[in-house]
Short mmCIF file of C-alpha atoms in Angstrom, two decimals:
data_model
loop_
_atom_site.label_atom_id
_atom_site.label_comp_id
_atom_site.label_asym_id
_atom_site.label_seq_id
_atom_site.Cartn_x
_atom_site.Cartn_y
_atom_site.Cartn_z
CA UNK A 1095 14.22 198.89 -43.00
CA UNK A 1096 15.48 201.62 -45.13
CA UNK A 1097 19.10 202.06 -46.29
CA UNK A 1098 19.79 204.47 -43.26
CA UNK A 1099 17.91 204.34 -39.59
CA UNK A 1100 19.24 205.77 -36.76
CA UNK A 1101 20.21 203.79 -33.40
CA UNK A 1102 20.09 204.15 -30.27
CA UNK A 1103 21.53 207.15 -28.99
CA UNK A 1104 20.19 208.90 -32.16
CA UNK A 1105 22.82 208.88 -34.51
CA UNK A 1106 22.76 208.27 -38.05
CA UNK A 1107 24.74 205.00 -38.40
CA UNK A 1108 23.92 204.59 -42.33
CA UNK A 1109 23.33 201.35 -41.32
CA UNK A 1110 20.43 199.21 -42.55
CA UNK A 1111 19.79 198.11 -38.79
CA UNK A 1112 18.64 199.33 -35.84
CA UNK A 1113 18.45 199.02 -31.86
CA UNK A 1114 15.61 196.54 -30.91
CA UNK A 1115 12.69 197.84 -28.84
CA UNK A 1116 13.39 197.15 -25.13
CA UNK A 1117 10.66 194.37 -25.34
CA UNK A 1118 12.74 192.37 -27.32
CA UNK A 1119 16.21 192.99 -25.45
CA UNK A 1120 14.45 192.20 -22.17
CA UNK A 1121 13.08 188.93 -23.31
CA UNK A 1122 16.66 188.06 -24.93
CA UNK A 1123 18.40 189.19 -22.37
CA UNK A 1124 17.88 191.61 -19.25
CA UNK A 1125 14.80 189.62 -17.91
CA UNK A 1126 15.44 186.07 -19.47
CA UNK A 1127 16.16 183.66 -16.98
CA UNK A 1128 16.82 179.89 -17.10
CA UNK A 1129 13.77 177.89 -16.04
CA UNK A 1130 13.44 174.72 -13.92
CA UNK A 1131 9.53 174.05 -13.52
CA UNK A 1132 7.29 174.03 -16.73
CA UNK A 1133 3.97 174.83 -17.75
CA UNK A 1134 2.41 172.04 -19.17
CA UNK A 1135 1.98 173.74 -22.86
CA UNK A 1136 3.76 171.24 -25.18
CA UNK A 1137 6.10 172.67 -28.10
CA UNK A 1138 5.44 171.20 -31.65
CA UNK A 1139 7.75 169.83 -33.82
CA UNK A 1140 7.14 172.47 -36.10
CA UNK A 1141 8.69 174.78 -34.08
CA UNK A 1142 11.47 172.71 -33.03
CA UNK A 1143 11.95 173.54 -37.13
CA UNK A 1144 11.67 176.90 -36.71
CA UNK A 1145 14.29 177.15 -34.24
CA UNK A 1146 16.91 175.46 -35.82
CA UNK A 1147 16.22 177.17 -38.86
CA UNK A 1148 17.02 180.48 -37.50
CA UNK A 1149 20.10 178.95 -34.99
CA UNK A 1150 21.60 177.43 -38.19
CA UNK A 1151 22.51 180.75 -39.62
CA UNK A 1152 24.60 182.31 -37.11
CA UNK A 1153 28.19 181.91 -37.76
CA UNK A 1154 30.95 179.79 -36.85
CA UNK A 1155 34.53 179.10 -37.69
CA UNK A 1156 35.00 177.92 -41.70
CA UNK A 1157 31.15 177.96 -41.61
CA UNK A 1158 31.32 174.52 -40.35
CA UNK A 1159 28.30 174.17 -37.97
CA UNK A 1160 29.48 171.03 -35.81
CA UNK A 1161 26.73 171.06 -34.26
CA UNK A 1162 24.13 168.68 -33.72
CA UNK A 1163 20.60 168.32 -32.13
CA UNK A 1164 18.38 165.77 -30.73
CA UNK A 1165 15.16 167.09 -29.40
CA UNK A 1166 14.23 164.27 -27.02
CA UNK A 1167 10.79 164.56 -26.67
CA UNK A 1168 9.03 160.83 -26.12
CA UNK A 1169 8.46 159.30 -22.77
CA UNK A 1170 10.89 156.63 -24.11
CA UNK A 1171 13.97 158.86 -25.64
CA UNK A 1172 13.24 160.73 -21.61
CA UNK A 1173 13.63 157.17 -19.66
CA UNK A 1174 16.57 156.50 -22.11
CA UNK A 1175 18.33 160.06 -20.76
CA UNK A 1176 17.23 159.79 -17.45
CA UNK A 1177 19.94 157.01 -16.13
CA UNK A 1178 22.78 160.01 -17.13
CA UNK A 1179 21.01 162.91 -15.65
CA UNK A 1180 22.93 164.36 -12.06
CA UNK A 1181 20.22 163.82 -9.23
CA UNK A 1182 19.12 167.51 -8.96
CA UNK A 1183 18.62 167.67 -12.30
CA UNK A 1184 16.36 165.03 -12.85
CA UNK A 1185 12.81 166.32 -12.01
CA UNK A 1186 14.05 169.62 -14.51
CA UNK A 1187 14.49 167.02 -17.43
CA UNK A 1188 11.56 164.77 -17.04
CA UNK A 1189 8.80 167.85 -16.80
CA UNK A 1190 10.43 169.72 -19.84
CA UNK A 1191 8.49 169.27 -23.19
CA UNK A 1192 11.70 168.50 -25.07
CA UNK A 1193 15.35 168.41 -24.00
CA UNK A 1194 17.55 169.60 -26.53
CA UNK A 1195 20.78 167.37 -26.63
CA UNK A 1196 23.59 169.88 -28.33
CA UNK A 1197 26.19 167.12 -29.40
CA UNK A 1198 28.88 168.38 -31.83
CA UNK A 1199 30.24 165.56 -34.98
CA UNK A 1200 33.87 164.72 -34.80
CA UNK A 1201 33.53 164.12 -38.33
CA UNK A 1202 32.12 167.63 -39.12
CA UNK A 1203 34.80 168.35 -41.77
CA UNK A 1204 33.27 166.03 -44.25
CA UNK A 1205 30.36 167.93 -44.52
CA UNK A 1206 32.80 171.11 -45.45
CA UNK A 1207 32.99 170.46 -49.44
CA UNK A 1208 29.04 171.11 -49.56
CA UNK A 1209 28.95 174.17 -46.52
CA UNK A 1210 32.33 175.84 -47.85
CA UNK A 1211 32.40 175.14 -51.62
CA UNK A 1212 34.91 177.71 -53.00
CA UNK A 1213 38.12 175.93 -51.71
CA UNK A 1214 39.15 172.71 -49.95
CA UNK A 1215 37.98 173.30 -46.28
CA UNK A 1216 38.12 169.92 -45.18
CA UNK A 1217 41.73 169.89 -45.76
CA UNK A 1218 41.82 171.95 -43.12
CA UNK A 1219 40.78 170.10 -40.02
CA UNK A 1220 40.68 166.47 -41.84
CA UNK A 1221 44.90 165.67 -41.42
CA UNK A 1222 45.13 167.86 -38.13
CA UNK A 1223 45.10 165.64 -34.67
CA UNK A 1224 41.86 164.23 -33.19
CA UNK A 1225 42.33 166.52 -30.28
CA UNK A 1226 42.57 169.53 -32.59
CA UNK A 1227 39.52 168.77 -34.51
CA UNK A 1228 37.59 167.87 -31.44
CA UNK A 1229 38.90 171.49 -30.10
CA UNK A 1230 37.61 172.92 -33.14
CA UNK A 1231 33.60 171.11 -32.84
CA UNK A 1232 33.95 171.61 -28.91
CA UNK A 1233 34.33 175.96 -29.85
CA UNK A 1234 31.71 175.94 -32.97
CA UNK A 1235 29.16 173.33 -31.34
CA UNK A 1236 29.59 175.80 -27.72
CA UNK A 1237 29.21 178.95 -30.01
CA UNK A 1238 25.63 176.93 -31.74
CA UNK A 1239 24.01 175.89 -28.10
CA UNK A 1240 24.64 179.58 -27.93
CA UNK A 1241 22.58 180.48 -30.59
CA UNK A 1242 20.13 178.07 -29.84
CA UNK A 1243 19.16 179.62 -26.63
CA UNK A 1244 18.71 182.64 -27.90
CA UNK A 1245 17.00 181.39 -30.91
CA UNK A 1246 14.66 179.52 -28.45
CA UNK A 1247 14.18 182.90 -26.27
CA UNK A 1248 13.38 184.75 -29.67
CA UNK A 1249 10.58 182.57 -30.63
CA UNK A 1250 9.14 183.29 -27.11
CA UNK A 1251 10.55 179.60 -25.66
CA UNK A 1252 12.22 179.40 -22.38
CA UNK A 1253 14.86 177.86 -21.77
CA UNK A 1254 16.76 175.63 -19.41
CA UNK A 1255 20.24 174.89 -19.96
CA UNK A 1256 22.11 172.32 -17.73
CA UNK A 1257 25.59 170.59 -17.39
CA UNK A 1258 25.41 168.61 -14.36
CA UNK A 1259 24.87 164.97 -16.36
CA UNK A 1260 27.21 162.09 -17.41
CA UNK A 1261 28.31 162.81 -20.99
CA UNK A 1262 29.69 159.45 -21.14
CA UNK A 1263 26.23 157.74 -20.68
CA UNK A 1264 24.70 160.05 -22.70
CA UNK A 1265 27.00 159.02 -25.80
CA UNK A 1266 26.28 155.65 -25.04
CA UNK A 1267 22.26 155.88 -24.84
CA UNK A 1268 22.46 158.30 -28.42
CA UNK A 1269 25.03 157.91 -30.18
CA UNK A 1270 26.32 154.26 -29.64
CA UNK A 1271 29.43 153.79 -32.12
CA UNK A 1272 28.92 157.44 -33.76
CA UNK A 1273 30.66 160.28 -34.09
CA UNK A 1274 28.51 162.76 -32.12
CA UNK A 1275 29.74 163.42 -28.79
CA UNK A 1276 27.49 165.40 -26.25
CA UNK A 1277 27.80 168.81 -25.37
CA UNK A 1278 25.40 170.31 -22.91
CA UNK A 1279 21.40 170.07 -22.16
CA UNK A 1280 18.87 172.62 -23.31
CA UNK A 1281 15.36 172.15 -21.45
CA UNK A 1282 12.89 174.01 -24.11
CA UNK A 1283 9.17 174.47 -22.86
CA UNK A 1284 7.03 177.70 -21.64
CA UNK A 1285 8.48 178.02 -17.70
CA UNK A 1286 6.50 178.42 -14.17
CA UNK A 1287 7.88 181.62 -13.64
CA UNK A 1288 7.77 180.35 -9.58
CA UNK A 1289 10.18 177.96 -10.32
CA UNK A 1290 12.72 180.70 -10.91
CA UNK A 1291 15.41 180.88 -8.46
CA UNK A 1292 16.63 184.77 -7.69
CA UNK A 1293 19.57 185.77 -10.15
CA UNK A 1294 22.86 185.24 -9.15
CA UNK A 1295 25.43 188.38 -10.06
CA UNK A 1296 27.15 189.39 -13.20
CA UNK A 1297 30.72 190.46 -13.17
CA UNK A 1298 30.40 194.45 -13.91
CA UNK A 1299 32.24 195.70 -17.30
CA UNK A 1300 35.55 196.89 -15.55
CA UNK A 1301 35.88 193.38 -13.99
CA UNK A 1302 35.56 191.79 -17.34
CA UNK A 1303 35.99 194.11 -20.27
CA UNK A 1304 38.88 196.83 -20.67
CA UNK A 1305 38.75 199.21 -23.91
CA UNK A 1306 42.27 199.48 -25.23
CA UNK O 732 3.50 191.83 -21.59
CA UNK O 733 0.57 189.97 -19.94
CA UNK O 734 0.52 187.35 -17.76
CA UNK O 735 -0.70 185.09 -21.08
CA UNK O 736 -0.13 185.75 -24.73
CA UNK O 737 -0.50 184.01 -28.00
CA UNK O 738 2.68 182.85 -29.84
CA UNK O 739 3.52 182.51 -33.44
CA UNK O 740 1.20 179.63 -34.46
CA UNK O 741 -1.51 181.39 -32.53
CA UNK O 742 -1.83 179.14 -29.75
CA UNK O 743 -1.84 180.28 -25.89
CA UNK O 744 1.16 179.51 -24.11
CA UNK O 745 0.18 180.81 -20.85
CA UNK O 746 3.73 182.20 -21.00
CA UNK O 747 4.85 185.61 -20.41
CA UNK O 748 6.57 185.89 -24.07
CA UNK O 749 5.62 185.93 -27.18
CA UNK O 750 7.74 185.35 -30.92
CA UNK O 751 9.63 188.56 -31.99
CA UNK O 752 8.71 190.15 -34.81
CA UNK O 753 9.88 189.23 -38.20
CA UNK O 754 12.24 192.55 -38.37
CA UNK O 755 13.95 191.48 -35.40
CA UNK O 756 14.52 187.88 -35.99
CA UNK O 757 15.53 189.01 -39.75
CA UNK O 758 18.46 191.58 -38.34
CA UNK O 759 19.47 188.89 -35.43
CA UNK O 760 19.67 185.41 -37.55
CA UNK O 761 17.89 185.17 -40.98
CA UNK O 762 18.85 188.70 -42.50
CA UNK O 763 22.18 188.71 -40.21
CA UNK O 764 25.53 188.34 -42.40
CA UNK O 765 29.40 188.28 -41.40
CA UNK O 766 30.69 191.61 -42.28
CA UNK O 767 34.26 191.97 -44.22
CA UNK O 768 33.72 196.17 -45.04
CA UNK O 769 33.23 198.89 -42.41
CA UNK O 770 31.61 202.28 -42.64
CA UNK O 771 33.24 205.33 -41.11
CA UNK O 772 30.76 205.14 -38.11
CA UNK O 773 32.27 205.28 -35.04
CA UNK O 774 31.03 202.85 -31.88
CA UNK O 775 30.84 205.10 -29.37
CA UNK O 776 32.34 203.68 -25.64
CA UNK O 777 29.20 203.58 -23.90
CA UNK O 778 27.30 201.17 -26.99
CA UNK O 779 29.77 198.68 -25.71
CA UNK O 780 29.15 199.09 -22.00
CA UNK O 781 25.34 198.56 -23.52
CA UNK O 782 26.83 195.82 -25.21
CA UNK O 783 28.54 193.82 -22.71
CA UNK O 784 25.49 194.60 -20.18
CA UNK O 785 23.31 192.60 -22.52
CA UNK O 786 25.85 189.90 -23.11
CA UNK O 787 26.47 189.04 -19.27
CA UNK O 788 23.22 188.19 -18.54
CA UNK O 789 23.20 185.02 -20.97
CA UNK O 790 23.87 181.94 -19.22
CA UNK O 791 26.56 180.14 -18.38
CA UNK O 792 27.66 176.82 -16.64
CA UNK O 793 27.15 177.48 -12.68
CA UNK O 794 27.09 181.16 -13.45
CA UNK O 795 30.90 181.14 -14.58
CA UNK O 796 31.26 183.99 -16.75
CA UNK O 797 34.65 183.11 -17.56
CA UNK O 798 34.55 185.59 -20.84
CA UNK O 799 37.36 188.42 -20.71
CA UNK O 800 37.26 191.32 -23.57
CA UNK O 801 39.38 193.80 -24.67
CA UNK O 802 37.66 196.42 -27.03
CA UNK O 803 40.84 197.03 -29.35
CA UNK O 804 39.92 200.45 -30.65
CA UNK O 805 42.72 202.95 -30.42
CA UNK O 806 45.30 203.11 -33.08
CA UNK O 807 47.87 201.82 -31.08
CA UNK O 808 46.02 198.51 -29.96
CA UNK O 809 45.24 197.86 -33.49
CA UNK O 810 48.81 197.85 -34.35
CA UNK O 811 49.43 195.60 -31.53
CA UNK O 812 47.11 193.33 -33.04
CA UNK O 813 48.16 193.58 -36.83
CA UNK O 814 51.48 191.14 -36.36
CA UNK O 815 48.78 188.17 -35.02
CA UNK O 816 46.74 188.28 -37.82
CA UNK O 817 46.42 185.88 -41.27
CA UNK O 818 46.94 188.06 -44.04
CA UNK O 819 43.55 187.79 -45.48
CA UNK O 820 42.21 189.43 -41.64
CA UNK O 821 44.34 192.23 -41.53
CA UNK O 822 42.49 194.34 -43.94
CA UNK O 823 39.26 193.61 -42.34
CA UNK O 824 40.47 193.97 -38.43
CA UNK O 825 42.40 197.72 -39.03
CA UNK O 826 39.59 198.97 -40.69
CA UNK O 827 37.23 198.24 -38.34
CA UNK O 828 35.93 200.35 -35.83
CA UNK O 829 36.13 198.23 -33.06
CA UNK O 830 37.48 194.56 -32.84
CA UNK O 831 36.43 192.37 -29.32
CA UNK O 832 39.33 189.51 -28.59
CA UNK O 833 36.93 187.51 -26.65
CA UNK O 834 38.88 185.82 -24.31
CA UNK O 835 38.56 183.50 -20.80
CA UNK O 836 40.24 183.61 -17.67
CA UNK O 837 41.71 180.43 -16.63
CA UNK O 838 41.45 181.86 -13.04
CA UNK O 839 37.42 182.83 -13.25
CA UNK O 840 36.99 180.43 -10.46
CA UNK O 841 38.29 182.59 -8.22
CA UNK O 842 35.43 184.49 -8.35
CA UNK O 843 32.53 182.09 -7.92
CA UNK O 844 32.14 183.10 -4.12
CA UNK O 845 31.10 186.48 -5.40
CA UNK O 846 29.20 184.67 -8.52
CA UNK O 847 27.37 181.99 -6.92
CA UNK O 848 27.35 183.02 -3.46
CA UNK O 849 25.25 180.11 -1.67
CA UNK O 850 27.72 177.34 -2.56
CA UNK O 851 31.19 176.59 -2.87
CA UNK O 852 31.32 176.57 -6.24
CA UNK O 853 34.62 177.60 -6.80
CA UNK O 854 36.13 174.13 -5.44
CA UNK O 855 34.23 172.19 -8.36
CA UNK O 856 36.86 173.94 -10.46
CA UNK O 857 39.76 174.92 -8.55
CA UNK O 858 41.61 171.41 -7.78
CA UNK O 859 40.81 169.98 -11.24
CA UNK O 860 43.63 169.44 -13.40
CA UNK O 861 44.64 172.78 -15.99
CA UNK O 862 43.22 170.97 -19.04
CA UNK O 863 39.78 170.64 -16.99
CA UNK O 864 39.64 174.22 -15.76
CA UNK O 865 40.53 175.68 -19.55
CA UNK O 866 37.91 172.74 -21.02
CA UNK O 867 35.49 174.82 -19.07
CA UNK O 868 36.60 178.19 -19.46
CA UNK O 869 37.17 177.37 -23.31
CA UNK O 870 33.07 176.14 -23.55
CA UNK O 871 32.15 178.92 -21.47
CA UNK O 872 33.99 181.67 -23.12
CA UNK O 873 32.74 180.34 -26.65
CA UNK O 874 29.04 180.62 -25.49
CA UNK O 875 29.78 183.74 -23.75
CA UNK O 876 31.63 185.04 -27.59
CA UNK O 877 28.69 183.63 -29.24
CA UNK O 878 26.23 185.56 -27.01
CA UNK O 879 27.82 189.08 -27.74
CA UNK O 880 27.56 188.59 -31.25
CA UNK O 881 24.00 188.17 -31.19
CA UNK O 882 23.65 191.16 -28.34
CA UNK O 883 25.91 193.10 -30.84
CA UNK O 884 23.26 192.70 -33.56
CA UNK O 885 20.08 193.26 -31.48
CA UNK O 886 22.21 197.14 -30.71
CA UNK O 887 22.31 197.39 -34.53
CA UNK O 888 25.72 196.99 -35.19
CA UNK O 889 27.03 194.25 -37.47
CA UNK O 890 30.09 191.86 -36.61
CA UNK O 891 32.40 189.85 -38.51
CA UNK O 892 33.81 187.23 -36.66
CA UNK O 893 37.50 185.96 -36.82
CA UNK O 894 39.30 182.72 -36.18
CA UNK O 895 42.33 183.38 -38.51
CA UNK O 896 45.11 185.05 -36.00
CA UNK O 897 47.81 183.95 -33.68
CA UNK O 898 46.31 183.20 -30.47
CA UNK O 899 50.03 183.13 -28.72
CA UNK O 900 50.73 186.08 -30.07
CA UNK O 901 47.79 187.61 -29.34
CA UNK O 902 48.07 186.66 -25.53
CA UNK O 903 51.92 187.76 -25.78
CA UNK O 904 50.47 191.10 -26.99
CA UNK O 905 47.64 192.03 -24.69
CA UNK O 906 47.83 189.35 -21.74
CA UNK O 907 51.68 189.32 -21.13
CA UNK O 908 52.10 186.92 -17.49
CA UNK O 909 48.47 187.02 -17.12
CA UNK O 910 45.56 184.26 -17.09
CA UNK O 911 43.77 185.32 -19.90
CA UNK O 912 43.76 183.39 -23.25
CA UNK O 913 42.25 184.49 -26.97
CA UNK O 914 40.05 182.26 -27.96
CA UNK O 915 38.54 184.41 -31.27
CA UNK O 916 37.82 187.99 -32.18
CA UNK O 917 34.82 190.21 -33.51
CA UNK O 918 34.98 193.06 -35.91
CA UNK O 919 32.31 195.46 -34.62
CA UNK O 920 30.73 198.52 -36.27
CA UNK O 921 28.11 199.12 -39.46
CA UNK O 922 28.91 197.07 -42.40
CA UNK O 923 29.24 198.32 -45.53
CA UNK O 924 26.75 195.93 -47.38
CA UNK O 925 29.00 195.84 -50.68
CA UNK O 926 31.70 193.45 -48.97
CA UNK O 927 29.38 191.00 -47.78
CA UNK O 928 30.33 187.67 -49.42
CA UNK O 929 27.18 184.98 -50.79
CA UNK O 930 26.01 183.36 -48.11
CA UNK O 931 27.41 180.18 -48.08
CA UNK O 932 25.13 176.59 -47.57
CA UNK O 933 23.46 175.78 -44.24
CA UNK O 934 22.71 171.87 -43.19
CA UNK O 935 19.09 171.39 -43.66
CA UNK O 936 17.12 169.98 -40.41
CA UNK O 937 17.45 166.69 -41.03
CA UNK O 938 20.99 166.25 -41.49
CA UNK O 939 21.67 167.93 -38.36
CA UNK O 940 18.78 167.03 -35.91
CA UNK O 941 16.79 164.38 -34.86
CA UNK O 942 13.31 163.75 -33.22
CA UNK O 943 13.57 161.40 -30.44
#
């Protein structure tokens, strides 16, 4: 990249960046879709690396990343998520090569003296009410599963995200008598594209957006 | 893209993508920094029609979309905005070309018939109790926020998120009587690189995830 590129439209932005090729922005975004079947092409750990190693650097509030992962991968960690799993839901989870589990740490603000070192961070969320604080991991840990599904879609992953389970159980089965409390599911694998079901609308700009 | 192509460790997938090249996931995540200074560059209107027509397409829980922006641009809307903000934001929001409150309606139920046409989705949200129906829109919205900061950076523009502001008197300003909320904002435009901060510590893999 040089110090100035120009963009899309063909402007000079003085910028560093520039637009990505349409390749890229229909694989993050105009053609991804969210997978249910799954080729049978395992994912390594090593990649499971990779992609928190890019997720971890997008931002989030006080840079205190709340989030956290478990890749549940083994038959046994599968049966142990299973029993939580909404019935249409189940087949999705069991094929996938890993299920990402995107929990979020209540306790989050004790990492904040090492992520934020310049001033006392943690004396920001540590004295507030548990609902605050849990407000504060539920936003950041949302914003990271976020991230992570793009992440995933970047390093040519697909990706599966799903809600319809018992969060409750889920706790239970991974976190007994922690502080992590699950979020949402994230099936990673390489998907059957015929297990795509056709795309549902998007609310258009002027139903959503208004430029003030 | 073929039918079958080889991924970053070289192995075939037998899926339709392939790992973005190391510009791309430099300027979206490892590269990618929080902005503070702005250059004079405008952001023209129609980059953030582009932008929000990238953004929608990320998923969502049952296709909810319950994200709301308003693109405060004009001179006027900035003012409205200036009395919300923590001193240390004010600077960085007036001077910035554009700044996105990304915000949720608690009524984006109302238009699951038109978002999920083939069930009734919208009465899985519409006789839960408030805290429910903003739980969701709050999760949502966050993903949704999360989303158009990395769309924002595939266009070539950099952000600089924002949690420090007023959210009731941000909703006084721009949502008066309405069903909208703020939940944060985004500085958008090209970053000067000279008021970029150090990057501040990431959790390694293994304090954050786990192998199951």
């Amino acid at each position: 990249m040089t110090a100035s590129t120009r963009t899309w439209n063909g402007a000079d932005t003085g910028s560093e960046h520039m637009r990505l090729d349409d390749g890229s922005l229909n694989q993050l975004f105009l053609e991804a879709r969210t997978h249910n079947k799954w080729l049978g092409t395992p994912v390594d750990d090593a990649l499971l690396r990779e992609l928190y190693g890019l997720t971890k650097f997008a931002p989030t509030s006080a840079n205190s990343q709340p989030m956290r992962l478990v890749f549940v991968k083994s038959r046994e960690a599968k049966e142990r998520l299973k029993p939580a799993l909404a019935p249409a839901n189940v087949d999705k989870v069991m094929t996938a090569p890993v299920t990402a589990i995107v929990a979020h740490d209540l306790e989050f603000f004790e990492q904040l003296p090492k992520l934020m070192p310049h001033v006392d961070a943690r004396s920001w969320f540590a004295n507030r009410p548990a609902a605050q604080i849990e407000r504060a991991a539920y936003q950041a840990g949302s914003m990271q599963g976020a991230y992570l599904i793009l992440a995933a879609r970047a390093l040519g992953l697909d990706t599966g995200p799903i809600g319809g389970f018992d969060n409750a159980k889920v706790d239970a089965a991974f976190f007994p008598g922690g502080t992590w409390r699950s979020n949402f599911l994230v099936n990673l694998g390489y998907g059957d594209p015929a297990g795509v079901f056709p795309r549902n609308p998007r609310l258009d700009f002027d139903e959503a957006c208004r430029i003030d």
